[in-house]
Tab-separated table of C-alpha atoms in Angstrom:
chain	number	residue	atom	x	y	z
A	1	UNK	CA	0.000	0.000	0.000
A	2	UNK	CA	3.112	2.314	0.932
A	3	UNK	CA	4.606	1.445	-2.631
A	4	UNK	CA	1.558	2.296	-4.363
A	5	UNK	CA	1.344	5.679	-2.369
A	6	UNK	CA	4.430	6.824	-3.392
A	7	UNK	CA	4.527	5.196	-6.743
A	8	UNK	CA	3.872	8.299	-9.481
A	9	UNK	CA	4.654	6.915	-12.068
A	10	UNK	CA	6.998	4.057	-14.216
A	11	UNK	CA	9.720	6.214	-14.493
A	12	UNK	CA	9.874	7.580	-11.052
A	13	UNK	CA	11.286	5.912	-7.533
A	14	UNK	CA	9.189	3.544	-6.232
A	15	UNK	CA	7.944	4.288	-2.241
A	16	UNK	CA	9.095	1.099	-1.224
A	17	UNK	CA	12.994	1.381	-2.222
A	18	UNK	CA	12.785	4.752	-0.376
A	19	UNK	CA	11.260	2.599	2.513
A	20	UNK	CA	13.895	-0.162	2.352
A	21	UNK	CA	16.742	2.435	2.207
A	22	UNK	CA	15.627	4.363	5.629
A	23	UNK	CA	15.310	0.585	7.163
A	24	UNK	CA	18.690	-0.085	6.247
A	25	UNK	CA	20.841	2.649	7.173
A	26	UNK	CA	18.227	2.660	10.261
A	27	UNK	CA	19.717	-0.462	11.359
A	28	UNK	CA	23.253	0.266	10.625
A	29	UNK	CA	23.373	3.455	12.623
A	30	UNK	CA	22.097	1.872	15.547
A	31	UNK	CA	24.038	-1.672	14.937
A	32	UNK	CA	27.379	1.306	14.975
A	33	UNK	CA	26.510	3.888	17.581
A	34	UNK	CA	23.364	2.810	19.246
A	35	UNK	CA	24.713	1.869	22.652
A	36	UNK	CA	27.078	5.350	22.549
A	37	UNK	CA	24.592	8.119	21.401
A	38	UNK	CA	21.444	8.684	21.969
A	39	UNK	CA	18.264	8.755	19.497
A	40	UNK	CA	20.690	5.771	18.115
A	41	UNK	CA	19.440	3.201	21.014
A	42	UNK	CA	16.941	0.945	19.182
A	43	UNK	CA	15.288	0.722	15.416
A	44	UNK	CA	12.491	2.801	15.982
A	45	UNK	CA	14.499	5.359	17.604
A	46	UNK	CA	17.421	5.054	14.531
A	47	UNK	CA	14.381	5.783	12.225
A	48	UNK	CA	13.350	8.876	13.973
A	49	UNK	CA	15.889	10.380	13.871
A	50	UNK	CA	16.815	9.877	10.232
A	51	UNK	CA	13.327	10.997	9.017
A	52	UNK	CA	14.369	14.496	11.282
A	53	UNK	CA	18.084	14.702	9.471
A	54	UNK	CA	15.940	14.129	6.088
A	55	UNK	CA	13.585	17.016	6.957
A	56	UNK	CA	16.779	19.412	7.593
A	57	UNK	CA	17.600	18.404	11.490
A	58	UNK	CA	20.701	16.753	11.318
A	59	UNK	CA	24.057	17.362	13.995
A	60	UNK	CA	27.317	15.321	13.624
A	61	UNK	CA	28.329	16.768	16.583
A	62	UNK	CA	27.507	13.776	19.026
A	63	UNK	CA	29.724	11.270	16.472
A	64	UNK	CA	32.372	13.451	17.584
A	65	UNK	CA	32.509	11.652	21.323
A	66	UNK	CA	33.556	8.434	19.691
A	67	UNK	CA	36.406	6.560	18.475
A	68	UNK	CA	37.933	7.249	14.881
A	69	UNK	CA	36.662	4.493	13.124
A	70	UNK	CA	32.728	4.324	14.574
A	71	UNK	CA	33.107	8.227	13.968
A	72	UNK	CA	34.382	7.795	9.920
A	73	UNK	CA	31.668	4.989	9.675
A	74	UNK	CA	28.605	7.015	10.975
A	75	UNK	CA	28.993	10.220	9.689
A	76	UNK	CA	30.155	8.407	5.907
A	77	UNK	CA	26.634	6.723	6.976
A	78	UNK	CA	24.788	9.616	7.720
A	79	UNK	CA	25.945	11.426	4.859
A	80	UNK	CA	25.004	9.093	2.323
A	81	UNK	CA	21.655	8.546	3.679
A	82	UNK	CA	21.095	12.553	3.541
A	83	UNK	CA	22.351	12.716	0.015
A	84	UNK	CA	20.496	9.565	-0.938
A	85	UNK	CA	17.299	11.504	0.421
A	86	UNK	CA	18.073	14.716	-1.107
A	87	UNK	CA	17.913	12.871	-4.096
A	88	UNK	CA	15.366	10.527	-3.991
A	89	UNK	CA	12.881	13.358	-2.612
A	90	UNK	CA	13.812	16.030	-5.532
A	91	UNK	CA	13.434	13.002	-8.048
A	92	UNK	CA	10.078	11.917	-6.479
A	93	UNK	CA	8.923	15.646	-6.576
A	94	UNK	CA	9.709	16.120	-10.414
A	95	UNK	CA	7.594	12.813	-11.066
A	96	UNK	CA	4.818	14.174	-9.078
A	97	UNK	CA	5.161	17.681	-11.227
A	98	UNK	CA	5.407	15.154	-14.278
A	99	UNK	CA	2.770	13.115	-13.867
A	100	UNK	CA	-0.059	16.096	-12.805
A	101	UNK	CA	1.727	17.681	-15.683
A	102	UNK	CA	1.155	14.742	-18.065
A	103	UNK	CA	-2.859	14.581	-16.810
A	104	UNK	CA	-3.596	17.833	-16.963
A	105	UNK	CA	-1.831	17.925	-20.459
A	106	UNK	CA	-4.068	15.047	-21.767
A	107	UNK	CA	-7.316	16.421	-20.471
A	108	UNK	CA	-6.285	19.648	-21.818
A	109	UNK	CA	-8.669	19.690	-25.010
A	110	UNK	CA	-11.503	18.846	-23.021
A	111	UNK	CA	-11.047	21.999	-20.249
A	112	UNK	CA	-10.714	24.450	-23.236
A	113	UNK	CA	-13.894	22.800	-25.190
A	114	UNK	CA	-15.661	22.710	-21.509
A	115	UNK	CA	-14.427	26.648	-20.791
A	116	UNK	CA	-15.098	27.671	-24.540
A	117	UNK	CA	-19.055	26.499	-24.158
A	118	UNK	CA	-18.821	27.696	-20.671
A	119	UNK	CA	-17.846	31.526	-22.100
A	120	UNK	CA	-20.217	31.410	-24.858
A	121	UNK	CA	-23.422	30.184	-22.347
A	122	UNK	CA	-22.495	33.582	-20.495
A	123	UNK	CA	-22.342	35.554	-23.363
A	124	UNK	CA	-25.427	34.357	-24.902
A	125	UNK	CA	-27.560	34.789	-21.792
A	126	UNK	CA	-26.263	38.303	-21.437
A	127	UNK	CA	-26.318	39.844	-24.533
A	128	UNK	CA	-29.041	37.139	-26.510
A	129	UNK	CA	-27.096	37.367	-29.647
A	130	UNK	CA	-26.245	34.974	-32.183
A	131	UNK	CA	-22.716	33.465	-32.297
A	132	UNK	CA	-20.771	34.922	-35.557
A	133	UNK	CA	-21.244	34.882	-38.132
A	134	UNK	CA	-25.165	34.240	-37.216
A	135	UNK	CA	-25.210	37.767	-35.519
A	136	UNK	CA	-24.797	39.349	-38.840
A	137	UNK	CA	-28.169	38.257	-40.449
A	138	UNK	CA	-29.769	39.952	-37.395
A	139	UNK	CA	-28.126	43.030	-37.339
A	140	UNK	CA	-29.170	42.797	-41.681
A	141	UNK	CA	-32.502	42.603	-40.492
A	142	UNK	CA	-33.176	44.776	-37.689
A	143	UNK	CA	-31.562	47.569	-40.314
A	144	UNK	CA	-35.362	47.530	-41.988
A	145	UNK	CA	-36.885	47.681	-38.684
A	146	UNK	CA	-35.003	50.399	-37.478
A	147	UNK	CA	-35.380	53.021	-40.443
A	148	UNK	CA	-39.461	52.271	-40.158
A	149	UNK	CA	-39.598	52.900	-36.885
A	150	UNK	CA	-37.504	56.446	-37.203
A	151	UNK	CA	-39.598	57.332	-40.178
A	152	UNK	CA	-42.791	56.460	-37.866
A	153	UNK	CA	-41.484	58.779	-34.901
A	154	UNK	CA	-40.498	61.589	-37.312
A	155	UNK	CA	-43.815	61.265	-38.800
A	156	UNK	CA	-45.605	61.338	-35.336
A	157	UNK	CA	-43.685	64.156	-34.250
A	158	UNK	CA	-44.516	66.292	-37.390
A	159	UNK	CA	-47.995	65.366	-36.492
A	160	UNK	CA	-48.275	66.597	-33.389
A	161	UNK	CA	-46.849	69.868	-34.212
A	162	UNK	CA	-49.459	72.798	-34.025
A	163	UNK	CA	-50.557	74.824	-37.397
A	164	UNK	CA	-49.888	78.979	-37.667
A	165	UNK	CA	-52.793	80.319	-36.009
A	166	UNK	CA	-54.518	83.186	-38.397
A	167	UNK	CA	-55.615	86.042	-36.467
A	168	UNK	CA	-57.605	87.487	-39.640
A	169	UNK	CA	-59.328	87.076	-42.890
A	170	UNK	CA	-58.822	89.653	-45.787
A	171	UNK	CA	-58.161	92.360	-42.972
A	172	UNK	CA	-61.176	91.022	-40.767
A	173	UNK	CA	-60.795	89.915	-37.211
A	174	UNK	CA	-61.907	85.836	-36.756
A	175	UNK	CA	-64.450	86.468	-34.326
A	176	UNK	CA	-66.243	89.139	-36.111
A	177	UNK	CA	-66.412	86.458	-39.198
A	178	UNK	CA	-67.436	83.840	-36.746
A	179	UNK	CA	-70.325	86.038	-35.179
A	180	UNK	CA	-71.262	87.023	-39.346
A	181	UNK	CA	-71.176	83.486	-40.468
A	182	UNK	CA	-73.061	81.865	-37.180
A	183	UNK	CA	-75.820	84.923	-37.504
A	184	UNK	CA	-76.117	84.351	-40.950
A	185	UNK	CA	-76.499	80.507	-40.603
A	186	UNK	CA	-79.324	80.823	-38.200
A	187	UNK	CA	-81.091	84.045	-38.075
A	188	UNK	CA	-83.784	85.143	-35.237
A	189	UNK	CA	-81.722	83.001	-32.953
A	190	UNK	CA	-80.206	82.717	-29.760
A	191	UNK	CA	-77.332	81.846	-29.919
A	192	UNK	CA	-74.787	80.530	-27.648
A	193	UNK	CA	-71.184	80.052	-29.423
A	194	UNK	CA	-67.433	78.771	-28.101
A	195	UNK	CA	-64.996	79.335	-29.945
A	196	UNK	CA	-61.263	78.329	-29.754
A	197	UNK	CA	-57.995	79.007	-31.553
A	198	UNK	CA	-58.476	77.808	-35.080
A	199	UNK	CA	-55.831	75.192	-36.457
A	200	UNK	CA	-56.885	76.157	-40.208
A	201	UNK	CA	-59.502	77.798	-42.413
A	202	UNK	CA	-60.548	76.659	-46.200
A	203	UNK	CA	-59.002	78.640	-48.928
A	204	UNK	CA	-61.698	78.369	-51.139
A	205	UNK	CA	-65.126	79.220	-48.557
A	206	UNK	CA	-62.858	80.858	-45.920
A	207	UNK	CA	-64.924	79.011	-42.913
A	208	UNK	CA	-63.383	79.020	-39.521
A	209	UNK	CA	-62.851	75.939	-37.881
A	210	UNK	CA	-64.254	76.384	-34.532
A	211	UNK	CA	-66.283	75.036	-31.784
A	212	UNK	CA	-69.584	75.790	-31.698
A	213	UNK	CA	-72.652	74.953	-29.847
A	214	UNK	CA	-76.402	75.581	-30.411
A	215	UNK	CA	-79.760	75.673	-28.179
A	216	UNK	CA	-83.504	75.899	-28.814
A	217	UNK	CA	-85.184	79.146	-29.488
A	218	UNK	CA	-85.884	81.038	-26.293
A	219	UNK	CA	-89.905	81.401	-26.054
């Protein structure tokens, strides 16, 4: 289970030789100096204290209390071991990088399809436009629409606009020509007459368009 842990990959070092290695110069270090120094005493201690020199927390400083050969054979053990580790953990973190490097790389179509329709969903729901070159028959369409509906506000506008109000009539005032032509209409009458602003009067009969309202004859 170890070896498949730290297994990345075929090229890389296997977790198990990395494993067997600590186990070994484990037990050396405390067959040497285990009943001179301390941390060397048993195994378990041996391996302690080698996973702390691999993680940066080494001191040949206590080999230094022992005879010349034990001294020359655990610090040439020691130093191995670090280098060994050095080594073994730089290669095993360059097969990690590999490996995630080798997924990612083979998956990497797929993420940029996947983000590409991701991007596109977004855009659509935002903007509801057509992807190009789609968006162009719109735009060739809504050109028609748009011109119609400018000519339709220009013509409402124009529209709405007010006439020239006429104040007279070949030199007459408009009320006096509204009292002639309402006496004239109905004669003997009472008559009871509104009249507002005209908008326009007829070339040709000259009658005022005005508001006018009639009653009965008063007995």
């Amino acid at each position: 289970m170890l070896s498949n842990f730290f297994l990345t990959d075929e090229r890389s070092i296997s977790g198990s030789a990395v494993l067997s290695e600590t186990f070994r110069f484990g037990i050396a270090l405390c067959a040497v100096v285990g009943d001179e120094i301390e941390g060397y005493h048993s195994v378990g201690g041996s391996l302690f204290t080698l996973y702390q020199s691999a993680l940066g927390q080494f001191d040949f400083s206590p080999f230094q209390t022992l005879d010349t050969g034990k001294r020359f054979v655990a610090q040439t053990l020691l130093g191995v071991f670090l280098l060994v580790s050095i080594v073994v953990l730089v290669n095993l973190l360059v097969a990690m990088m590999a490996d995630t490097y080798t997924k990612v790389q083979d998956r990497s179509q797929k993420e940029f399809l996947c983000g590409w329709s991701e991007l596109t969903w977004e855009i659509h729901q935002e903007t509801n436009t057509l992807p190009p070159p789609f968006n162009l028959i719109v735009y060739a369409l809504a050109l028609p629409y748009i011109l119609l509906r400018s000519c339709q506000d220009y013509a409402n506008e124009i529209s709405k606009k007010p006439a020239p109000k006429m104040t007279s009539v070949r030199g007459k005032p408009l009320p006096a020509i509204i009292e002639q032509r309402l006496s004239m209409s109905m004669p003997g009458s009472i008559v009871a007459m509104e009249t507002i602003s005209p908008e326009w009067i007829c070339g040709f009969c000259w009658t005022v368009n005005a508001l006018r309202s009639s009653y009965e004859n008063r007995m």
